[in-house]
CSV table of C-alpha atoms and ligand atoms in Angstrom, one decimal:
chain,number,residue,atom,x,y,z
A,1,UNK,CA,-43.3,52.1,-73.3
A,2,UNK,CA,-41.5,50.7,-76.2
A,3,UNK,CA,-38.1,51.8,-77.5
A,4,UNK,CA,-39.6,53.5,-80.5
A,5,UNK,CA,-42.2,55.5,-78.3
A,6,UNK,CA,-39.1,56.4,-76.1
A,7,UNK,CA,-37.1,57.6,-78.9
A,8,UNK,CA,-40.0,59.7,-80.2
A,9,UNK,CA,-40.6,61.3,-76.7
A,10,UNK,CA,-36.9,62.2,-76.1
A,11,UNK,CA,-36.4,63.5,-79.7
A,12,UNK,CA,-39.4,65.8,-79.1
A,13,UNK,CA,-37.6,67.3,-76.0
A,14,UNK,CA,-34.2,67.2,-77.4
A,15,UNK,CA,-33.1,64.6,-74.5
A,16,UNK,CA,-31.8,61.8,-76.9
A,17,UNK,CA,-28.7,61.6,-74.6
A,18,UNK,CA,-30.7,59.5,-72.0
A,19,UNK,CA,-30.6,56.4,-74.5
A,20,UNK,CA,-26.8,56.7,-74.9
A,21,UNK,CA,-26.2,53.3,-73.2
A,22,UNK,CA,-29.4,51.5,-74.2
A,23,UNK,CA,-27.6,48.7,-76.3
A,24,UNK,CA,-25.3,47.9,-73.4
A,25,UNK,CA,-28.1,47.2,-70.9
A,26,UNK,CA,-29.8,43.9,-70.1
A,27,UNK,CA,-33.4,43.3,-70.9
A,28,UNK,CA,-34.7,44.3,-67.4
A,29,UNK,CA,-32.5,47.3,-67.3
A,30,UNK,CA,-33.8,48.5,-70.6
A,31,UNK,CA,-37.2,48.0,-69.4
A,32,UNK,CA,-36.4,50.1,-66.3
A,33,UNK,CA,-35.1,52.9,-68.3
A,34,UNK,CA,-37.9,52.9,-70.7
A,35,UNK,CA,-40.5,52.9,-67.8
A,36,UNK,CA,-38.7,55.9,-66.3
A,37,UNK,CA,-38.7,57.9,-69.5
A,38,UNK,CA,-42.4,57.1,-69.8
A,39,UNK,CA,-43.0,58.6,-66.2
A,40,UNK,CA,-40.8,61.7,-66.7
A,41,UNK,CA,-42.4,65.0,-67.2
A,42,UNK,CA,-39.7,66.3,-69.7
A,43,UNK,CA,-41.8,69.4,-70.6
A,44,UNK,CA,-40.5,70.9,-67.3
A,45,UNK,CA,-37.0,71.0,-68.7
A,46,UNK,CA,-38.0,73.5,-71.3
A,47,UNK,CA,-38.5,76.1,-68.6
A,48,UNK,CA,-34.8,76.4,-68.0
A,49,UNK,CA,-34.5,78.1,-71.4
A,50,UNK,CA,-36.7,81.0,-70.4
A,51,UNK,CA,-36.0,81.4,-66.6
A,52,UNK,CA,-36.6,85.2,-66.7
A,53,UNK,CA,-40.3,84.4,-67.5
A,54,UNK,CA,-40.6,82.1,-64.2
A,55,UNK,CA,-39.1,85.0,-62.0
A,56,UNK,CA,-41.7,87.7,-63.0
A,57,UNK,CA,-43.5,89.1,-59.9
A,58,UNK,CA,-46.6,91.0,-59.4
A,59,UNK,CA,-46.8,94.3,-57.4
A,60,UNK,CA,-45.5,93.9,-53.9
A,61,UNK,CA,-47.0,95.8,-50.8
A,62,UNK,CA,-46.7,95.3,-47.0
A,63,UNK,CA,-48.6,92.9,-45.1
A,64,UNK,CA,-48.7,93.6,-41.4
A,65,UNK,CA,-47.8,90.8,-39.0
A,66,UNK,CA,-49.3,89.9,-35.5
A,67,UNK,CA,-46.4,91.0,-33.3
A,68,UNK,CA,-45.3,89.6,-30.0
A,69,UNK,CA,-47.0,92.2,-27.8
A,70,UNK,CA,-50.3,91.5,-29.4
A,71,UNK,CA,-49.9,87.8,-29.2
A,72,UNK,CA,-48.9,88.2,-25.4
A,73,UNK,CA,-51.8,90.3,-24.7
A,74,UNK,CA,-54.2,87.6,-26.1
A,75,UNK,CA,-52.2,84.6,-25.3
A,76,UNK,CA,-54.8,82.9,-23.0
A,77,UNK,CA,-57.6,83.2,-25.4
A,78,UNK,CA,-55.6,81.9,-28.5
A,79,UNK,CA,-54.2,79.1,-26.3
A,80,UNK,CA,-57.7,77.9,-25.5
A,81,UNK,CA,-59.0,78.0,-28.9
A,82,UNK,CA,-55.8,76.2,-30.1
A,83,UNK,CA,-56.0,73.5,-27.5
A,84,UNK,CA,-59.8,73.0,-28.2
A,85,UNK,CA,-58.9,72.3,-31.9
A,86,UNK,CA,-55.9,70.1,-30.9
A,87,UNK,CA,-58.2,68.3,-28.5
A,88,UNK,CA,-61.0,67.7,-31.0
A,89,UNK,CA,-58.5,66.1,-33.6
A,90,UNK,CA,-58.7,69.1,-35.9
A,91,UNK,CA,-54.9,69.7,-36.0
A,92,UNK,CA,-52.4,67.4,-37.8
A,93,UNK,CA,-48.6,68.0,-37.9
A,94,UNK,CA,-46.8,67.4,-41.4
A,95,UNK,CA,-43.0,67.1,-41.6
A,96,UNK,CA,-41.4,67.9,-44.8
A,97,UNK,CA,-38.6,65.4,-44.9
A,98,UNK,CA,-38.2,64.7,-48.6
A,99,UNK,CA,-35.2,67.0,-49.3
A,100,UNK,CA,-31.7,65.9,-49.9
A,101,UNK,CA,-29.9,68.2,-47.6
A,102,UNK,CA,-27.0,68.4,-49.8
A,103,UNK,CA,-25.8,71.5,-48.2
A,104,UNK,CA,-25.5,69.4,-44.9
A,105,UNK,CA,-23.4,67.0,-47.0
A,106,UNK,CA,-24.5,63.9,-44.9
A,107,UNK,CA,-25.4,60.6,-46.8
A,108,UNK,CA,-28.2,60.1,-44.3
A,109,UNK,CA,-31.6,61.9,-44.1
A,110,UNK,CA,-31.2,65.1,-42.3
A,111,UNK,CA,-33.4,64.1,-39.5
A,112,UNK,CA,-30.8,61.4,-38.5
A,113,UNK,CA,-28.1,64.0,-37.9
A,114,UNK,CA,-27.0,63.7,-34.2
A,115,UNK,CA,-26.6,67.3,-32.8
A,116,UNK,CA,-25.9,66.0,-29.5
A,117,UNK,CA,-22.4,66.3,-27.9
A,118,UNK,CA,-22.2,64.4,-24.8
A,119,UNK,CA,-25.2,62.2,-25.6
A,120,UNK,CA,-27.2,61.3,-28.8
A,121,UNK,CA,-29.7,63.8,-29.9
A,122,UNK,CA,-31.1,63.4,-33.3
A,123,UNK,CA,-32.7,66.1,-35.4
A,124,UNK,CA,-35.9,64.0,-35.6
A,125,UNK,CA,-35.7,63.6,-31.7
A,126,UNK,CA,-35.5,67.5,-31.3
A,127,UNK,CA,-38.8,67.8,-33.3
A,128,UNK,CA,-40.6,65.0,-31.8
A,129,UNK,CA,-39.6,66.2,-28.2
A,130,UNK,CA,-41.1,69.6,-29.2
A,131,UNK,CA,-44.4,67.7,-30.2
A,132,UNK,CA,-44.5,65.7,-27.1
A,133,UNK,CA,-44.7,69.0,-25.0
A,134,UNK,CA,-48.0,69.8,-26.9
A,135,UNK,CA,-49.2,66.1,-26.4
A,136,UNK,CA,-48.8,66.7,-22.7
A,137,UNK,CA,-50.2,69.9,-22.5
A,138,UNK,CA,-53.3,69.0,-24.5
A,139,UNK,CA,-53.6,65.4,-23.1
A,140,UNK,CA,-54.2,63.9,-26.5
A,141,UNK,CA,-51.9,62.7,-29.5
A,142,UNK,CA,-52.3,64.3,-32.7
A,143,UNK,CA,-51.5,62.8,-36.3
A,144,UNK,CA,-48.0,63.4,-37.6
A,145,UNK,CA,-47.6,62.8,-41.5
A,146,UNK,CA,-44.1,62.5,-42.8
A,147,UNK,CA,-43.2,63.2,-46.3
A,148,UNK,CA,-40.1,61.3,-47.6
A,149,UNK,CA,-38.8,60.8,-51.1
A,150,UNK,CA,-37.5,58.0,-53.1
A,151,UNK,CA,-33.9,59.0,-51.9
A,152,UNK,CA,-34.5,58.6,-48.3
A,153,UNK,CA,-37.7,56.8,-47.5
A,154,UNK,CA,-36.2,53.5,-46.4
A,155,UNK,CA,-33.5,55.0,-44.3
A,156,UNK,CA,-36.1,57.4,-42.6
A,157,UNK,CA,-38.7,54.8,-41.9
A,158,UNK,CA,-36.3,52.2,-40.5
A,159,UNK,CA,-34.4,54.7,-38.4
A,160,UNK,CA,-37.5,56.2,-36.7
A,161,UNK,CA,-38.8,52.7,-36.3
A,162,UNK,CA,-35.6,51.5,-34.6
A,163,UNK,CA,-35.7,54.4,-32.3
A,164,UNK,CA,-39.3,53.8,-31.3
A,165,UNK,CA,-40.4,57.0,-32.7
A,166,UNK,CA,-38.7,58.7,-29.9
A,167,UNK,CA,-41.7,58.1,-27.7
A,168,UNK,CA,-44.5,59.1,-30.2
A,169,UNK,CA,-47.3,57.0,-30.7
A,170,UNK,CA,-46.7,55.0,-33.8
A,171,UNK,CA,-50.4,54.7,-34.6
A,172,UNK,CA,-50.4,58.4,-35.2
A,173,UNK,CA,-47.6,58.6,-37.6
A,174,UNK,CA,-48.2,58.2,-41.3
A,175,UNK,CA,-45.4,58.2,-44.0
A,176,UNK,CA,-45.7,59.1,-47.6
A,177,UNK,CA,-43.5,59.5,-50.4
A,178,UNK,CA,-43.3,62.9,-52.8
A,179,UNK,CA,-42.7,62.7,-56.4
A,180,UNK,CA,-39.4,62.9,-58.1
A,181,UNK,CA,-38.3,65.2,-61.1
A,182,UNK,CA,-35.4,64.8,-63.4
A,183,UNK,CA,-32.3,66.8,-63.0
A,184,UNK,CA,-30.4,68.4,-65.7
A,185,UNK,CA,-27.0,70.1,-66.7
A,186,UNK,CA,-27.0,73.9,-67.1
A,187,UNK,CA,-28.3,73.4,-70.8
A,188,UNK,CA,-31.4,71.6,-69.5
A,189,UNK,CA,-30.2,68.1,-70.8
A,190,UNK,CA,-31.2,65.4,-68.5
A,191,UNK,CA,-28.4,63.6,-66.6
A,192,UNK,CA,-28.0,60.0,-66.1
A,193,UNK,CA,-27.1,58.5,-62.7
A,194,UNK,CA,-26.6,55.0,-64.0
A,195,UNK,CA,-26.7,53.7,-67.5
A,196,UNK,CA,-30.2,52.8,-67.0
A,197,UNK,CA,-31.4,55.6,-64.7
A,198,UNK,CA,-32.2,59.3,-65.1
A,199,UNK,CA,-30.8,61.5,-62.4
A,200,UNK,CA,-33.6,62.6,-60.2
A,201,UNK,CA,-34.4,64.7,-57.3
A,202,UNK,CA,-37.5,65.2,-55.1
A,203,UNK,CA,-39.6,67.8,-56.9
A,204,UNK,CA,-39.5,70.4,-54.2
A,205,UNK,CA,-41.6,70.7,-50.9
A,206,UNK,CA,-44.7,72.4,-52.6
A,207,UNK,CA,-46.1,69.1,-53.8
A,208,UNK,CA,-46.9,67.7,-50.2
A,209,UNK,CA,-50.7,68.1,-50.4
A,210,UNK,CA,-50.8,66.4,-54.0
A,211,UNK,CA,-48.4,63.7,-52.8
A,212,UNK,CA,-50.6,63.2,-49.7
A,213,UNK,CA,-53.7,62.8,-52.0
A,214,UNK,CA,-51.8,60.5,-54.5
A,215,UNK,CA,-50.9,58.3,-51.6
A,216,UNK,CA,-54.6,57.8,-50.5
A,217,UNK,CA,-54.1,59.5,-47.2
A,218,UNK,CA,-56.9,62.1,-47.6
A,219,UNK,CA,-59.4,59.5,-46.7
A,220,UNK,CA,-57.6,59.3,-43.2
A,221,UNK,CA,-57.6,63.1,-43.0
A,222,UNK,CA,-61.5,63.2,-43.6
A,223,UNK,CA,-62.2,60.3,-41.3
A,224,UNK,CA,-60.1,61.8,-38.5
A,225,UNK,CA,-61.7,65.4,-39.1
A,226,UNK,CA,-58.6,67.1,-39.6
A,227,UNK,CA,-59.0,70.7,-40.6
A,228,UNK,CA,-55.4,72.2,-40.2
A,229,UNK,CA,-52.1,71.0,-41.2
A,230,UNK,CA,-49.1,72.5,-39.5
A,231,UNK,CA,-46.4,72.0,-42.1
A,232,UNK,CA,-42.9,72.4,-41.1
A,233,UNK,CA,-39.2,71.8,-42.2
A,234,UNK,CA,-37.0,69.0,-40.9
A,235,UNK,CA,-34.3,71.3,-40.1
A,236,UNK,CA,-35.3,73.7,-37.5
A,237,UNK,CA,-34.7,72.1,-34.4
A,238,UNK,CA,-36.1,74.6,-32.1
A,239,UNK,CA,-39.6,75.3,-33.8
A,240,UNK,CA,-42.8,74.7,-31.7
A,241,UNK,CA,-45.0,72.4,-33.7
A,242,UNK,CA,-48.9,72.4,-33.3
A,243,UNK,CA,-48.3,75.5,-31.1
A,244,UNK,CA,-51.9,76.0,-29.6
A,245,UNK,CA,-51.3,79.9,-29.4
A,246,UNK,CA,-50.4,79.9,-33.1
A,247,UNK,CA,-53.2,77.8,-34.1
A,248,UNK,CA,-55.6,79.6,-31.7
A,249,UNK,CA,-54.5,83.1,-33.3
A,250,UNK,CA,-55.0,81.7,-37.0
A,251,UNK,CA,-58.5,80.5,-36.1
A,252,UNK,CA,-59.6,83.5,-34.3
A,253,UNK,CA,-58.4,85.9,-37.0
A,254,UNK,CA,-60.2,83.6,-39.5
A,255,UNK,CA,-57.4,83.4,-41.7
A,256,UNK,CA,-56.9,80.2,-43.9
A,257,UNK,CA,-53.2,80.2,-43.5
A,258,UNK,CA,-50.9,81.2,-40.5
A,259,UNK,CA,-47.3,81.6,-41.0
A,260,UNK,CA,-44.6,81.8,-38.4
A,261,UNK,CA,-42.2,84.7,-38.9
A,262,UNK,CA,-39.3,86.0,-37.3
A,263,UNK,CA,-38.1,89.7,-37.3
A,264,UNK,CA,-35.3,89.9,-39.8
A,265,UNK,CA,-31.7,90.8,-38.3
A,266,UNK,CA,-30.9,92.8,-41.4
A,267,UNK,CA,-32.8,94.3,-44.2
A,268,UNK,CA,-30.8,92.1,-46.6
A,269,UNK,CA,-31.1,88.9,-44.7
A,270,UNK,CA,-31.3,85.9,-46.8
A,271,UNK,CA,-35.0,84.9,-45.6
A,272,UNK,CA,-38.2,85.3,-47.5
A,273,UNK,CA,-40.3,88.3,-46.2
A,274,UNK,CA,-44.2,88.2,-45.9
A,275,UNK,CA,-45.9,90.8,-48.1
A,276,UNK,CA,-49.0,91.1,-50.4
A,277,UNK,CA,-48.4,90.6,-54.1
A,278,UNK,CA,-51.1,92.0,-56.3
A,279,UNK,CA,-53.2,92.3,-53.2
A,280,UNK,CA,-52.8,88.6,-52.1
A,281,UNK,CA,-50.7,87.2,-49.5
A,282,UNK,CA,-47.3,86.1,-50.7
A,283,UNK,CA,-43.6,85.9,-50.0
A,284,UNK,CA,-40.9,88.0,-51.5
A,285,UNK,CA,-37.6,86.0,-51.7
A,286,UNK,CA,-34.6,87.7,-50.4
A,287,UNK,CA,-33.0,87.9,-54.0
A,288,UNK,CA,-36.2,89.7,-55.3
A,289,UNK,CA,-35.8,92.4,-52.5
A,290,UNK,CA,-34.9,95.5,-54.3
A,291,UNK,CA,-33.3,98.4,-52.5
A,292,UNK,CA,-36.7,100.3,-52.5
A,293,UNK,CA,-38.4,97.3,-50.7
A,294,UNK,CA,-35.4,97.0,-48.3
A,295,UNK,CA,-35.7,100.8,-47.3
A,296,UNK,CA,-39.7,100.8,-47.3
A,297,UNK,CA,-41.2,101.7,-43.9
A,298,UNK,CA,-44.9,101.2,-42.7
A,299,UNK,CA,-47.0,103.7,-41.0
A,300,UNK,CA,-45.2,103.0,-37.6
A,301,UNK,CA,-41.9,104.1,-39.4
A,302,UNK,CA,-40.6,100.5,-39.1
A,303,UNK,CA,-39.2,98.4,-42.0
A,304,UNK,CA,-42.2,97.2,-44.0
A,305,UNK,CA,-40.7,93.7,-45.0
A,306,UNK,CA,-39.3,93.1,-41.6
A,307,UNK,CA,-40.7,89.5,-41.1
A,308,UNK,CA,-39.0,86.5,-42.3
A,309,UNK,CA,-40.7,83.1,-42.8
A,310,UNK,CA,-39.2,80.0,-41.0
A,311,UNK,CA,-41.1,77.5,-43.0
A,312,UNK,CA,-43.8,76.7,-40.3
A,313,UNK,CA,-47.1,77.1,-41.8
A,314,UNK,CA,-50.8,76.3,-40.8
A,315,UNK,CA,-53.0,75.5,-43.7
A,316,UNK,CA,-56.8,74.9,-43.6
A,317,UNK,CA,-57.6,71.7,-45.3
A,318,UNK,CA,-60.9,72.7,-47.2
A,319,UNK,CA,-59.0,75.6,-49.0
A,320,UNK,CA,-56.2,73.2,-50.0
A,321,UNK,CA,-58.7,71.0,-51.4
A,322,UNK,CA,-60.1,73.8,-53.7
A,323,UNK,CA,-56.6,74.8,-54.6
A,324,UNK,CA,-56.6,74.2,-58.4
A,325,UNK,CA,-54.1,76.0,-60.2
A,326,UNK,CA,-50.6,74.4,-60.5
A,327,UNK,CA,-47.8,76.1,-58.6
A,328,UNK,CA,-44.9,77.9,-60.3
A,329,UNK,CA,-41.7,76.1,-61.0
A,330,UNK,CA,-38.4,77.0,-59.5
A,331,UNK,CA,-35.2,76.2,-61.1
A,332,UNK,CA,-32.5,75.5,-58.5
A,333,UNK,CA,-28.8,75.0,-58.8
A,334,UNK,CA,-27.7,72.0,-57.0
A,335,UNK,CA,-25.0,69.3,-56.9
A,336,UNK,CA,-26.3,66.4,-59.1
A,337,UNK,CA,-24.4,63.1,-59.2
A,338,UNK,CA,-24.0,62.1,-63.0
A,339,UNK,CA,-22.2,59.9,-65.5
A,340,UNK,CA,-19.4,61.5,-67.2
A,341,UNK,CA,-18.2,61.0,-70.7
A,342,UNK,CA,-16.4,57.7,-69.7
A,343,UNK,CA,-19.8,56.4,-68.1
A,344,UNK,CA,-18.3,56.9,-64.6
A,345,UNK,CA,-20.3,58.2,-61.8
A,346,UNK,CA,-19.1,61.5,-60.5
A,347,UNK,CA,-20.4,63.2,-57.2
A,348,UNK,CA,-19.6,66.8,-57.8
A,349,UNK,CA,-18.2,68.9,-55.0
A,350,UNK,CA,-19.8,72.1,-56.5
A,351,UNK,CA,-23.3,72.7,-58.1
A,352,UNK,CA,-23.4,71.3,-61.6
A,353,UNK,CA,-26.9,71.6,-62.7
A,354,UNK,CA,-30.4,72.3,-62.0
A,355,UNK,CA,-33.3,70.6,-60.0
A,356,UNK,CA,-36.9,71.6,-60.9
A,357,UNK,CA,-39.1,72.1,-57.7
A,358,UNK,CA,-42.4,73.5,-56.5
A,359,UNK,CA,-42.2,75.4,-53.1
A,360,UNK,CA,-44.5,75.5,-50.3
A,361,UNK,CA,-44.3,79.2,-50.1
A,362,UNK,CA,-46.0,79.5,-53.5
A,363,UNK,CA,-49.1,77.9,-51.8
A,364,UNK,CA,-49.6,81.0,-49.7
A,365,UNK,CA,-50.2,83.1,-52.7
A,366,UNK,CA,-53.0,81.0,-53.9
A,367,UNK,CA,-55.1,81.3,-50.7
A,368,UNK,CA,-57.1,84.4,-49.8
A,369,UNK,CA,-55.8,85.3,-46.2
A,370,UNK,CA,-52.7,84.8,-44.2
A,371,UNK,CA,-51.7,85.5,-40.6
A,372,UNK,CA,-48.1,86.3,-40.2
A,373,UNK,CA,-47.5,85.3,-36.6
A,374,UNK,CA,-44.3,86.5,-34.8
A,375,UNK,CA,-42.2,84.2,-32.7
A,376,UNK,CA,-39.1,85.0,-30.7
A,377,UNK,CA,-36.2,84.2,-32.9
A,378,UNK,CA,-33.8,82.8,-30.2
A,379,UNK,CA,-36.4,80.6,-29.1
A,380,UNK,CA,-37.9,79.1,-32.3
A,381,UNK,CA,-35.5,79.5,-35.1
A,382,UNK,CA,-32.4,77.4,-35.3
A,383,UNK,CA,-32.3,75.9,-38.9
A,384,UNK,CA,-29.5,73.5,-39.7
A,385,UNK,CA,-28.7,74.1,-43.4
A,386,UNK,CA,-24.9,74.0,-43.4
A,387,UNK,CA,-22.1,72.2,-41.7
A,388,UNK,CA,-20.5,75.3,-40.2
A,389,UNK,CA,-21.2,79.1,-40.2
A,390,UNK,CA,-24.7,80.5,-40.6
A,391,UNK,CA,-27.6,78.4,-40.2
A,392,UNK,CA,-25.3,75.4,-39.3
A,393,UNK,CA,-25.0,72.5,-36.9
A,394,UNK,CA,-22.8,74.8,-34.7
A,395,UNK,CA,-25.3,77.8,-34.6
A,396,UNK,CA,-28.1,75.5,-33.8
A,397,UNK,CA,-26.2,73.9,-30.9
A,398,UNK,CA,-25.4,77.2,-29.4
A,399,UNK,CA,-29.2,77.9,-29.6
A,400,UNK,CA,-30.3,74.7,-28.3
A,401,UNK,CA,-27.9,75.3,-25.4
A,402,UNK,CA,-29.4,78.7,-24.7
A,403,UNK,CA,-32.9,77.2,-24.6
A,404,UNK,CA,-31.8,74.8,-22.1
A,405,UNK,CA,-31.5,71.5,-24.0
A,406,UNK,CA,-28.8,69.2,-22.8
A,407,UNK,CA,-26.4,68.3,-25.7
B,1,LIG,P1,-34.3,73.0,-48.2
B,1,LIG,O1,-34.7,74.0,-49.1
B,1,LIG,O2,-33.5,73.3,-47.2
B,1,LIG,O3,-33.8,71.8,-49.2
B,1,LIG,O4,-35.6,72.4,-47.7
B,1,LIG,P2,-33.1,70.5,-48.9
B,1,LIG,O5,-33.2,69.7,-50.1
B,1,LIG,O6,-33.4,69.8,-47.7
B,1,LIG,O7,-31.4,70.8,-48.7
B,1,LIG,P3,-30.4,71.4,-49.6
B,1,LIG,O8,-30.9,72.8,-50.2
B,1,LIG,O9,-30.2,70.4,-50.7
B,1,LIG,O10,-29.2,71.6,-48.7
B,1,LIG,C1,-36.5,72.9,-46.8
B,1,LIG,C2,-37.5,71.8,-46.2
B,1,LIG,O11,-38.2,71.2,-47.2
B,1,LIG,C3,-38.1,69.7,-47.4
B,1,LIG,C4,-36.7,69.6,-46.7
B,1,LIG,O12,-36.4,68.2,-46.3
B,1,LIG,C5,-36.7,70.5,-45.6
B,1,LIG,O13,-37.4,70.1,-44.5
B,1,LIG,N1,-37.9,69.5,-48.8
B,1,LIG,C6,-37.3,69.9,-49.7
B,1,LIG,C7,-38.8,68.3,-49.1
B,1,LIG,O14,-39.7,67.8,-48.2
B,1,LIG,N2,-38.9,68.1,-50.5
B,1,LIG,C8,-38.2,68.5,-51.4
B,1,LIG,O15,-38.2,68.1,-52.5
B,1,LIG,C9,-37.3,69.6,-51.0
């Protein structure tokens, strides 16, 4: 892209500030900036001016979960079906590890965080240990795809290599990078992180299937005969991955998505709850829970929106390939490093602008059927979002200990 074309583009979207330092740059730096301006979708930023439009929801109604007693009663059959699928190579795990983990506040990728006390025990290691249990049970390896982003790819890949993948078979591990999106101030103006570089953030965890495709990995998926992706977040150190019972239940119930859920501890707990939205499976975010929804009861007299998602989903590949429409955009407040008026880099202590993201939970709404599958909270839900307090390193350590993990 030439300077003139870049000037036209930024003018069209009211983003002229990104060329503020152009004349101070070397020839190479100028070209880097022009390339980035060309590659950036600046139409996204318009959305921050009409955020109320983005937040519109359809009609919410309950979606029953498969609860623990039903799972227990059918465990043998579900496990057999799940193990058959795993042994046939139909199930792959997909780790979403492209996020920035800003709340945890570590400069390294979240998975590199050491939760051990008397020994080293990294988050990645906890997840891989959980997968190795299934490898042992099934007597076979299964593929593990790891999504990273520009911000953490190098660190993630070299760390895992150095640790020899914590015992996982490297031939079954495949890394790919997600896309980035520009980040803005509260007025929707794109920030700069260097004089020749727009501030960018990973574009949310909802782009994982498109990024997998763009990175040319779908050929491998087809060749290997993968039919299901168990997509999971990096920060829940207790979750079971490629859990045969969960896989088997989703297959036997003929659903195209399974979602692990936990019973909420309070009606206003900050987790998204499984529901139907205009008759299709969906997730109602905690900030969209009206008092009516919080107090609604089902035919058993229990809270109707009582099961929260834990970001552990099982997606069927053919439906993902048919998924055509784009996902809704989420505008999220974050701490974004930026150049101030003096051209100095500032790393803010508090949120100072917006990131533009697609979220994996919105994929559920595009699919026809979903099985919410209850798991025991204390055994499978120990997310590490913050340094201290709720969903923190401290709370996860307590839960790991309760589950017999040596720290
Ligand atoms: P979070 O919503 O916790 O976001 O991600 P985050 O960026 O990791 O952390 P904060 O909000 O800045 O503290 C949930 C999961 O989705 C992944 C994360 O790595 C985590 O596993 N994720 C998030 C991505 O893979 N890409 C993204 O762009 C965002």
